[in-house]
XYZ file of C-alpha atoms in Angstrom:
173
model
C -39.639 -21.417 -14.753
C -42.026 -21.877 -11.837
C -39.367 -20.740 -9.324
C -38.653 -17.634 -11.400
C -42.332 -16.726 -11.474
C -42.652 -17.176 -7.710
C -39.544 -15.049 -7.103
C -40.805 -12.338 -9.442
C -44.206 -12.311 -7.697
C -42.507 -12.031 -4.311
C -40.370 -9.082 -5.501
C -43.410 -7.271 -6.890
C -45.273 -7.681 -3.576
C -42.199 -6.639 -1.579
C -41.673 -3.537 -3.722
C -45.319 -2.548 -3.353
C -45.084 -2.725 0.441
C -41.855 -0.759 0.827
C -41.672 2.939 1.578
C -39.169 5.589 2.596
C -38.997 6.215 6.332
C -37.433 8.966 8.452
C -38.563 7.414 11.735
C -34.892 7.066 12.773
C -34.195 10.806 12.305
C -35.068 13.649 14.671
C -38.130 15.464 13.347
C -40.590 18.083 14.470
C -44.293 18.437 13.969
C -44.840 21.039 11.267
C -46.166 24.109 13.048
C -46.708 27.043 10.674
C -44.994 30.385 11.337
C -42.852 29.072 14.169
C -39.035 29.046 14.178
C -37.750 25.572 14.978
C -34.539 23.500 14.857
C -33.755 19.937 13.809
C -30.256 18.819 14.821
C -28.483 15.994 13.003
C -24.895 14.824 13.472
C -23.117 17.477 11.397
C -25.845 20.087 10.842
C -28.373 22.119 12.794
C -31.309 23.110 10.582
C -33.014 26.330 11.720
C -36.235 26.867 9.785
C -39.687 28.366 9.574
C -42.478 26.413 7.890
C -45.516 28.082 6.368
C -48.671 26.920 4.653
C -49.334 29.213 1.697
C -52.375 28.353 -0.390
C -51.912 24.752 -1.516
C -48.240 24.309 -0.628
C -45.771 24.093 2.232
C -42.845 26.526 2.318
C -39.863 25.614 4.477
C -36.976 28.093 4.609
C -33.990 28.644 6.855
C -30.284 27.943 7.322
C -28.271 24.774 7.706
C -25.535 25.531 10.239
C -22.489 23.265 10.576
C -22.202 21.587 13.973
C -18.585 22.638 14.515
C -18.296 20.618 17.748
C -17.995 17.464 15.631
C -16.842 18.930 12.313
C -13.566 17.372 11.105
C -10.718 19.916 11.292
C -9.474 19.316 7.759
C -12.906 19.812 6.216
C -12.997 23.318 4.786
C -14.454 22.971 1.258
C -17.725 21.413 0.156
C -16.973 19.498 -3.017
C -20.482 18.034 -2.950
C -23.322 19.201 -0.751
C -26.967 18.154 -1.057
C -29.572 19.166 1.526
C -33.041 17.621 1.551
C -36.233 18.207 3.458
C -38.710 15.432 4.178
C -42.353 15.692 5.178
C -43.618 12.593 6.944
C -46.596 11.280 8.844
C -46.522 10.434 12.570
C -45.067 6.971 11.828
C -42.152 8.448 9.833
C -43.427 7.438 6.385
C -42.117 10.006 3.884
C -44.998 11.842 2.199
C -42.885 14.267 0.129
C -39.321 15.471 -0.222
C -37.146 17.938 -2.076
C -33.393 18.323 -2.519
C -31.046 21.223 -3.219
C -27.538 20.678 -4.624
C -24.995 23.380 -3.824
C -21.964 24.391 -5.905
C -18.399 23.934 -4.633
C -17.900 26.422 -1.807
C -15.962 27.118 1.340
C -17.626 26.100 4.609
C -18.467 29.050 6.867
C -19.998 29.183 10.352
C -23.014 30.924 8.740
C -23.776 27.696 6.878
C -26.024 27.676 3.835
C -29.498 29.038 3.205
C -32.293 26.804 1.925
C -35.835 27.272 0.727
C -38.185 24.446 -0.217
C -41.677 24.698 -1.720
C -43.696 21.478 -1.609
C -47.109 21.554 -3.323
C -49.813 19.497 -1.609
C -50.410 17.630 -4.891
C -46.930 16.028 -4.661
C -47.639 14.450 -1.282
C -47.752 10.670 -1.627
C -50.881 9.964 0.398
C -54.411 10.104 -0.998
C -55.915 10.754 2.442
C -53.521 13.637 3.213
C -54.998 16.592 5.044
C -53.193 19.779 6.090
C -54.873 19.556 9.502
C -53.353 16.107 10.140
C -50.016 15.722 11.843
C -47.241 16.426 9.372
C -43.623 16.239 10.476
C -40.535 17.857 9.005
C -36.931 16.696 9.043
C -33.853 17.141 6.937
C -31.097 15.097 5.372
C -27.736 15.735 3.784
C -25.000 14.205 1.673
C -21.589 15.848 1.577
C -17.970 15.375 0.579
C -15.518 17.741 2.232
C -11.849 18.441 1.577
C -9.102 20.697 2.904
C -8.553 22.567 -0.368
C -10.719 23.602 -3.285
C -10.562 21.525 -6.449
C -11.360 22.859 -9.891
C -11.908 19.457 -11.473
C -14.080 17.704 -8.897
C -14.710 14.028 -9.672
C -18.205 13.195 -10.802
C -20.469 11.352 -8.369
C -19.245 7.824 -7.944
C -15.682 8.684 -8.993
C -13.042 9.077 -6.309
C -10.509 11.750 -5.506
C -6.801 10.936 -5.865
C -5.005 9.195 -3.003
C -3.272 12.484 -2.138
C -6.545 14.143 -1.119
C -8.151 13.720 2.302
C -11.904 13.473 1.844
C -14.545 13.396 4.552
C -17.943 12.047 3.490
C -21.154 11.900 5.489
C -24.847 11.489 4.815
C -28.161 11.217 6.626
C -31.456 10.455 5.011
C -34.451 8.152 4.782
C -34.321 4.366 4.871
C -36.321 1.952 2.746
C -38.639 -0.099 4.947
């Protein structure tokens, strides 16, 4: 009983100290009304960030990095794109995600638009004038052909289907 209580106390303390971090990802300081780019392995995110009233607006296009794109990957069976606002140390202050329907990959990529109200930012001492950084993440499953009955998340495609999966995002620290 005593060991269980000690373990439980340790887990509670550990959970309270953990946070999401994007320190390992390329990120840019959020500079309003300026076009910028964040490049990750498979995507280049071109965006403009704005401060409108009491919220951040981040809009642009995610362009596939075709230099490293697998040749068989033509259809997005799953595609999620996220934006992350962080402090200078990479601690995630806020995030949002967009899930896209099944679609064919094109060189024009996909458009995105995120609106993040200040009130959702996980930092009581947050100030718009402080350094805020922006980065992106993704999760995708790509195939050569389109499938009508796409497996649900966690399920797998049949053995006859070549699937390419990749993701980038925050880490728990």
